[in-house]
Amino acid sequence: MGSFNTYQSRVRGLPEFDRYFPAVTLAEEMLTPGEGQVRGFVCVAGNPVLSTPNGRQLDEALAQLEFMVSIDFYLNETSRHADIILPPTGPLEHEQYDLVFNMLAVRNLARYSDPVFEAPAGTRCDWDIVQGLAQRIEALKNPGSGPARQMPTPEQILDHGLKTGPYGEGFCEYNSGEPVQRDEPLSIEVLKRYPHGLDLGPMRESFPGYLFTPDRLIHLTPPELVADLTRALADLRSAESGEMMLIGRRDLRTNNSWMHNSQRLVKGENRCALLINPADAERLGLANDKPARIMSRTGELLVNVQITEDIMPGVVCLPHGWGHDREGVSLRVAQSNPGINVNDITDDQVVDTLSGNAVLNGIPVTVAAFGTQESTRDIDSHAYTDRAAQ
């Protein structure tokens, strides 16, 4: 299901995918004049200044918008540009039913959690805020259309889904591995009897029902990918001598930028070092815990080197989500250990040939030793150089 390339982005002509455009189109659609130029932006719980390629360009784009709204409880590198910040309730102040991580489960389960704390008077959850914005936008588009249609609550939507889903006729409750048949349909009311979650048994087969190819088969070698192999191999063979490939990484305690504002998560060793293989370090004259320069088309970073056998030769590795050194940010813990933003040197012009999507791994870079007069403190706080300006 879904769609692909039924229309293209205004500036670069990149394809849509299921009505989404690649993140690399965001800044250029804001900065390029003409009919259809993006002049307003709603950002929901995101920090694209740090998480999208060429984040400095997006920083510039957000600064010149006519209006921006952030739904966030952090004043971060992105929300600092917002005209209005709408802070939602905290994660323990509203109900919870997991959808995303249930898709990765290895057993069928369902769990509904009531709020742990009562939300303070006058506060709203993300759902309420987005619904309120949508209703006001609709009223502006269609003045005089009368009161906005009342949307069902998340609890009502979930209740409907449970009742009409695969357990709508009844379910087996598993206790110590033994199934107990229940002939009542699964619902919110039933699920609330199981505050620690309900074990619904082993996974059920869903193929080919959830395959939407005309022949109901998984196509392991789509013709478009096979045809592109020649170009991909040619690109690999034509890589410049001395060029290295930059890849990203996630750390268990710093998966995303918002986790850097928790002292419990960021304390300990430096997690923002450049990992490099010993053979490459020797060839380039790099030493452990010493500074180096890493350069791409979009910019240059000063990094601290960590030599390790965990990285193969020809590859260097930096995590994403760091770079909390901009003015106007209110992230006390994150600013005390800002790190560097790898997406300052991730090239927004390097996209996947077929989908047009951002390429965040395998970025061509050059690495060189840096002078020893600069201290680590200087490197962390003044890490970016605009090579284009040079």
Coordinates of C-alpha atoms in Angstrom, one line a residue:
M1 CA 0.0 0.0 0.0
G2 CA 1.0 3.6 -0.1
S3 CA 2.5 5.6 -3.0
F4 CA 5.9 6.5 -4.5
N5 CA 6.9 9.3 -6.9
T6 CA 3.4 10.3 -7.8
Y7 CA 4.6 13.9 -7.3
Q8 CA 7.9 15.6 -6.6
S9 CA 9.4 18.2 -4.3
R10 CA 9.3 21.8 -5.6
V11 CA 13.0 22.7 -5.6
R12 CA 14.9 19.5 -6.4
G13 CA 12.2 17.3 -7.8
L14 CA 12.8 14.5 -5.3
P15 CA 10.1 11.8 -5.1
E16 CA 7.4 11.6 -2.5
F17 CA 7.1 8.3 -0.5
D18 CA 3.6 7.6 1.0
R19 CA 3.0 11.4 0.9
Y20 CA 6.2 12.2 2.7
F21 CA 9.2 14.1 1.2
P22 CA 12.8 13.3 2.3
A23 CA 14.2 15.4 5.2
V24 CA 16.8 16.9 2.9
T25 CA 14.1 18.9 1.2
L26 CA 13.1 20.8 4.3
A27 CA 15.7 23.6 4.4
E28 CA 15.7 24.2 0.6
E29 CA 11.9 24.4 0.5
M30 CA 12.1 27.1 3.2
L31 CA 15.0 29.1 1.6
T32 CA 14.2 29.0 -2.1
P33 CA 11.8 31.8 -3.1
G34 CA 8.9 31.2 -5.4
E35 CA 5.3 29.9 -5.4
G36 CA 4.9 27.2 -2.8
Q37 CA 7.8 28.3 -0.6
V38 CA 7.4 27.0 2.9
R39 CA 7.0 29.9 5.3
G40 CA 5.5 28.2 8.4
F41 CA 6.5 25.1 10.3
V42 CA 5.1 22.9 13.1
C43 CA 7.6 20.7 14.8
V44 CA 6.3 17.9 17.1
A45 CA 8.9 16.5 19.6
G46 CA 11.7 16.8 17.1
N47 CA 15.1 18.4 16.8
P48 CA 15.9 18.4 13.1
V49 CA 18.6 21.0 13.4
L50 CA 20.7 18.2 14.9
S51 CA 19.1 15.2 13.3
T52 CA 19.0 16.1 9.6
P53 CA 21.9 16.5 7.1
N54 CA 23.6 19.9 6.9
G55 CA 21.9 21.0 10.1
R56 CA 23.5 24.5 9.9
Q57 CA 21.5 25.2 6.7
L58 CA 18.3 24.1 8.4
D59 CA 19.2 26.4 11.4
E60 CA 19.4 29.3 8.9
A61 CA 16.1 28.3 7.3
L62 CA 14.2 28.2 10.5
A63 CA 15.5 31.6 11.6
Q64 CA 13.9 33.3 8.6
L65 CA 10.4 31.7 8.7
E66 CA 7.3 33.8 9.1
F67 CA 6.0 31.6 11.9
M68 CA 7.0 28.4 13.7
V69 CA 5.4 26.3 16.4
S70 CA 7.2 23.7 18.5
I71 CA 5.3 21.1 20.6
D72 CA 8.1 20.3 23.0
F73 CA 9.0 20.6 26.7
Y74 CA 12.7 21.4 25.8
L75 CA 14.1 24.7 24.6
N76 CA 16.5 23.0 22.2
E77 CA 18.5 23.8 19.0
T78 CA 15.3 23.6 16.9
S79 CA 12.6 24.9 19.3
R80 CA 14.6 28.1 20.0
H81 CA 13.4 29.3 16.6
A82 CA 9.7 28.9 17.5
D83 CA 7.4 31.8 17.9
I84 CA 5.3 29.7 20.3
I85 CA 6.4 26.6 22.2
L86 CA 3.5 24.4 23.4
P87 CA 4.8 22.1 26.2
P88 CA 2.8 18.8 26.5
T89 CA 2.2 16.8 29.6
G90 CA 5.0 14.5 30.7
P91 CA 5.1 10.8 29.9
L92 CA 3.8 9.9 33.3
E93 CA 0.9 12.3 33.1
H94 CA -1.1 10.7 30.3
E95 CA -2.3 7.2 29.4
Q96 CA 0.0 4.9 27.4
Y97 CA -0.5 2.0 24.9
D98 CA 2.6 1.1 23.0
L99 CA 2.2 0.7 19.2
V100 CA 5.7 1.2 17.8
F101 CA 7.6 -1.3 20.0
N102 CA 4.8 -3.9 19.8
M103 CA 5.7 -4.1 16.1
L104 CA 9.1 -5.5 17.2
A105 CA 7.7 -7.9 19.8
V106 CA 8.4 -11.6 19.7
R107 CA 5.1 -12.5 21.4
N108 CA 1.6 -11.1 21.3
L109 CA 1.0 -8.8 24.2
A110 CA -1.1 -5.8 25.1
R111 CA -0.7 -3.4 28.0
Y112 CA -2.6 -0.2 28.9
S113 CA -1.1 2.1 31.5
D114 CA -3.2 4.8 33.3
P115 CA -1.4 8.0 34.1
V116 CA 0.8 7.7 37.1
F117 CA 0.3 11.4 38.1
E118 CA -2.7 13.7 37.5
A119 CA -1.8 16.3 34.9
P120 CA -1.7 19.9 36.3
A121 CA -4.7 22.0 35.6
G122 CA -4.6 23.7 32.2
T123 CA -2.1 21.4 30.7
R124 CA -2.6 19.3 27.5
C125 CA -1.2 16.2 26.1
D126 CA 0.3 16.0 22.5
W127 CA -3.1 14.7 21.2
D128 CA -5.0 17.6 22.6
I129 CA -2.5 20.1 21.3
V130 CA -2.4 18.7 17.8
Q131 CA -6.2 18.4 17.7
G132 CA -6.6 22.0 18.8
L133 CA -4.2 23.2 16.1
A134 CA -5.9 21.2 13.4
Q135 CA -9.3 22.6 14.4
R136 CA -8.1 26.2 14.4
I137 CA -6.4 25.8 11.0
E138 CA -9.6 24.2 9.6
A139 CA -11.6 27.2 11.0
L140 CA -9.3 29.6 9.2
K141 CA -9.6 27.7 6.0
N142 CA -13.4 27.5 6.2
P143 CA -14.7 30.4 8.1
G144 CA -18.3 30.2 9.1
S145 CA -18.4 26.4 8.8
G146 CA -19.7 26.0 12.4
P147 CA -18.1 24.2 15.3
A148 CA -15.3 21.7 14.6
R149 CA -16.2 18.1 14.4
Q150 CA -15.4 16.4 17.7
M151 CA -12.7 13.8 17.3
P152 CA -12.7 10.5 19.3
T153 CA -10.3 10.3 22.2
P154 CA -7.2 8.1 22.0
E155 CA -8.9 5.7 24.5
Q156 CA -12.0 5.4 22.3
I157 CA -9.8 4.8 19.2
L158 CA -7.9 2.1 21.0
D159 CA -11.0 0.5 22.4
H160 CA -12.5 0.3 18.8
G161 CA -9.2 -1.3 17.5
L162 CA -9.1 -3.9 20.2
K163 CA -12.8 -4.9 19.7
T164 CA -12.5 -5.1 15.9
G165 CA -9.0 -6.7 15.9
P166 CA -8.0 -10.4 15.9
Y167 CA -9.1 -10.8 19.5
G168 CA -12.5 -9.2 19.1
E169 CA -14.2 -12.6 19.5
G170 CA -12.3 -13.6 22.5
F171 CA -8.7 -14.4 23.6
C172 CA -6.5 -16.8 25.5
E173 CA -5.0 -15.5 28.7
Y174 CA -1.6 -17.1 29.2
N175 CA -0.5 -17.7 32.8
S176 CA 2.7 -19.6 33.4
G177 CA 2.5 -20.9 29.9
E178 CA -1.0 -22.4 30.3
P179 CA -3.8 -20.8 28.1
V180 CA -7.1 -19.9 29.7
Q181 CA -9.9 -19.2 27.1
R182 CA -11.9 -16.0 27.5
D183 CA -15.0 -15.7 25.3
E184 CA -15.4 -11.9 25.8
P185 CA -14.0 -9.5 23.2
L186 CA -10.8 -7.8 24.1
S187 CA -11.4 -4.1 25.0
I188 CA -10.1 -1.2 27.1
E189 CA -12.3 -2.3 30.0
V190 CA -10.9 -5.9 29.9
L191 CA -7.3 -4.7 29.4
K192 CA -7.5 -2.5 32.5
R193 CA -7.9 -5.6 34.6
Y194 CA -4.4 -6.5 33.7
P195 CA -2.2 -3.5 34.8
H196 CA 1.0 -5.5 34.1
G197 CA -0.1 -6.4 30.6
L198 CA -1.9 -9.3 29.0
D199 CA 0.0 -12.2 27.4
L200 CA -2.0 -13.2 24.3
G201 CA 0.3 -16.1 23.3
P202 CA 2.7 -16.8 20.4
M203 CA 2.9 -14.6 17.3
R204 CA 0.3 -15.3 14.6
E205 CA 1.0 -15.7 10.9
S206 CA 0.1 -12.6 8.9
F207 CA 1.6 -13.4 5.5
P208 CA 0.6 -13.2 2.7
G209 CA -2.3 -11.1 4.0
Y210 CA 0.0 -8.1 4.7
L211 CA 1.9 -8.4 1.4
F212 CA 0.6 -5.8 -1.1
T213 CA 2.5 -6.8 -4.1
P214 CA 0.2 -8.0 -7.0
D215 CA 1.5 -11.5 -6.8
R216 CA 1.6 -11.6 -3.0
L217 CA 5.3 -12.5 -3.0
I218 CA 8.3 -10.8 -1.3
H219 CA 10.4 -9.4 -4.1
L220 CA 14.0 -9.9 -2.9
T221 CA 15.6 -8.3 -6.0
P222 CA 13.5 -5.4 -7.2
P223 CA 14.5 -4.5 -10.8
E224 CA 15.2 -0.9 -9.8
L225 CA 17.8 -2.0 -7.2
V226 CA 19.5 -4.5 -9.5
A227 CA 19.7 -1.9 -12.3
D228 CA 21.4 0.5 -9.8
L229 CA 24.1 -1.9 -8.8
T230 CA 26.3 -0.9 -11.7
R231 CA 26.2 2.8 -10.7
A232 CA 26.9 1.9 -7.0
L233 CA 29.9 -0.2 -7.9
A234 CA 31.3 2.5 -10.2
D235 CA 30.9 5.1 -7.4
L236 CA 32.8 2.8 -5.0
R237 CA 35.7 2.3 -7.5
S238 CA 36.0 6.0 -8.2
A239 CA 36.4 7.1 -4.6
E240 CA 39.3 9.5 -4.2
S241 CA 42.5 8.2 -2.8
G242 CA 42.7 8.9 1.0
E243 CA 39.0 9.4 1.3
M244 CA 37.3 7.6 4.2
M245 CA 33.7 6.7 4.8
L246 CA 31.9 8.2 7.8
I247 CA 29.2 6.1 9.5
G248 CA 27.0 6.9 12.6
R249 CA 26.4 5.0 15.8
R250 CA 23.9 4.9 18.7
D251 CA 24.9 4.5 22.3
L252 CA 22.5 2.8 24.6
R253 CA 22.3 5.9 26.9
T254 CA 22.4 8.6 24.2
N255 CA 20.2 7.4 21.4
N256 CA 18.8 10.8 20.6
S257 CA 19.5 14.5 21.4
W258 CA 16.9 14.7 24.2
M259 CA 18.7 12.0 26.2
H260 CA 21.7 14.3 26.6
N261 CA 19.9 16.5 29.1
S262 CA 19.9 13.8 31.7
Q263 CA 23.0 13.6 34.0
R264 CA 22.4 10.0 34.8
L265 CA 22.6 9.1 31.1
V266 CA 25.5 11.3 29.9
K267 CA 27.9 10.9 32.9
G268 CA 31.0 8.8 32.4
E269 CA 33.3 8.4 29.4
N270 CA 33.2 10.6 26.3
R271 CA 30.7 9.1 23.9
C272 CA 31.3 11.7 21.1
A273 CA 34.7 10.6 20.0
L274 CA 35.7 9.6 16.5
L275 CA 36.3 5.9 16.3
I276 CA 39.1 4.9 13.9
N277 CA 41.0 1.7 13.1
P278 CA 44.7 1.5 14.4
A279 CA 46.0 1.1 10.8
D280 CA 44.3 4.3 9.6
A281 CA 45.4 6.2 12.8
E282 CA 49.0 5.2 12.1
R283 CA 48.8 6.1 8.4
L284 CA 47.3 9.5 9.2
G285 CA 49.5 10.3 12.3
L286 CA 46.6 10.3 14.7
A287 CA 46.9 9.5 18.5
N288 CA 44.4 8.3 21.0
D289 CA 42.5 11.1 22.8
K290 CA 44.1 13.7 20.6
P291 CA 42.3 16.1 18.2
A292 CA 41.8 15.6 14.5
R293 CA 40.0 17.4 11.6
I294 CA 37.2 15.6 9.7
M295 CA 36.0 17.4 6.5
S296 CA 33.2 17.0 4.0
R297 CA 31.7 19.2 1.3
T298 CA 29.4 20.9 3.8
G299 CA 31.9 21.6 6.6
E300 CA 34.6 20.6 9.0
L301 CA 34.6 19.4 12.6
L302 CA 37.3 19.1 15.2
V303 CA 37.1 15.8 17.0
N304 CA 38.8 13.7 19.7
V305 CA 40.2 10.4 18.4
Q306 CA 39.5 7.0 19.9
I307 CA 41.5 4.2 18.3
T308 CA 39.8 0.9 18.3
E309 CA 39.8 -2.5 16.5
D310 CA 36.0 -2.3 16.5
I311 CA 36.1 -0.2 13.3
M312 CA 37.2 -1.6 10.0
P313 CA 40.0 0.2 8.0
G314 CA 38.7 2.9 5.7
V315 CA 35.8 3.8 8.0
V316 CA 35.4 6.3 10.8
C317 CA 32.4 6.6 13.2
L318 CA 30.7 9.4 15.0
P319 CA 27.3 9.4 16.9
H320 CA 24.5 11.7 16.1
G321 CA 22.4 14.1 18.2
W322 CA 25.2 16.1 19.8
G323 CA 26.2 19.7 19.3
H324 CA 24.5 21.6 22.1
D325 CA 26.6 24.7 21.9
R326 CA 24.2 27.2 20.2
E327 CA 22.9 30.4 21.7
G328 CA 19.3 30.4 22.9
V329 CA 19.3 26.8 24.1
S330 CA 18.2 26.0 27.6
L331 CA 19.5 22.5 28.2
R332 CA 21.6 22.8 31.3
V333 CA 23.1 19.3 31.4
A334 CA 23.5 19.0 27.6
Q335 CA 25.3 22.3 27.4
S336 CA 27.8 21.3 30.0
N337 CA 29.0 18.5 27.6
P338 CA 27.9 19.8 24.2
G339 CA 29.9 17.5 21.9
I340 CA 29.8 18.0 18.1
N341 CA 27.0 17.6 15.6
V342 CA 28.0 15.0 12.9
N343 CA 25.1 16.3 10.7
D344 CA 27.0 19.5 10.2
I345 CA 29.2 17.5 7.8
T346 CA 26.5 15.1 6.6
D347 CA 25.8 16.3 3.0
D348 CA 22.2 17.2 2.2
Q349 CA 23.0 16.8 -1.5
V350 CA 24.0 13.2 -1.1
V351 CA 20.7 11.2 -1.5
D352 CA 19.7 7.7 -2.3
T353 CA 19.5 7.5 -6.1
L354 CA 16.1 5.8 -6.2
S355 CA 14.1 7.2 -3.3
G356 CA 15.8 10.6 -2.9
N357 CA 16.1 10.0 0.8
A358 CA 18.8 11.3 3.0
V359 CA 22.1 9.4 3.2
L360 CA 23.2 9.4 6.8
N361 CA 25.9 6.7 6.6
G362 CA 28.8 6.2 4.2
I363 CA 29.5 9.9 3.8
P364 CA 32.8 10.6 2.0
V365 CA 35.2 12.5 4.4
T366 CA 38.8 13.4 4.7
V367 CA 40.5 13.0 8.1
A368 CA 43.7 14.8 9.1
A369 CA 45.7 15.4 12.3
F370 CA 45.2 18.7 14.1
G371 CA 47.7 21.0 15.8
T372 CA 48.3 20.3 19.5
Q373 CA 48.0 23.8 20.7
E374 CA 44.2 23.7 20.9
S375 CA 42.9 22.0 24.0
T376 CA 40.1 19.5 24.2
R377 CA 37.9 22.2 25.8
D378 CA 38.4 24.4 22.7
I379 CA 37.5 21.6 20.4
D380 CA 34.3 20.8 22.1
S381 CA 33.1 24.4 22.3
H382 CA 34.3 25.7 18.9
A383 CA 33.9 22.6 16.7
Y384 CA 32.5 23.9 13.5
T385 CA 34.2 25.7 10.6
D386 CA 32.2 26.8 7.5
R387 CA 34.5 25.6 4.7
A388 CA 32.3 27.2 2.0
A389 CA 33.0 30.6 3.6
Q390 CA 36.8 29.8 3.4

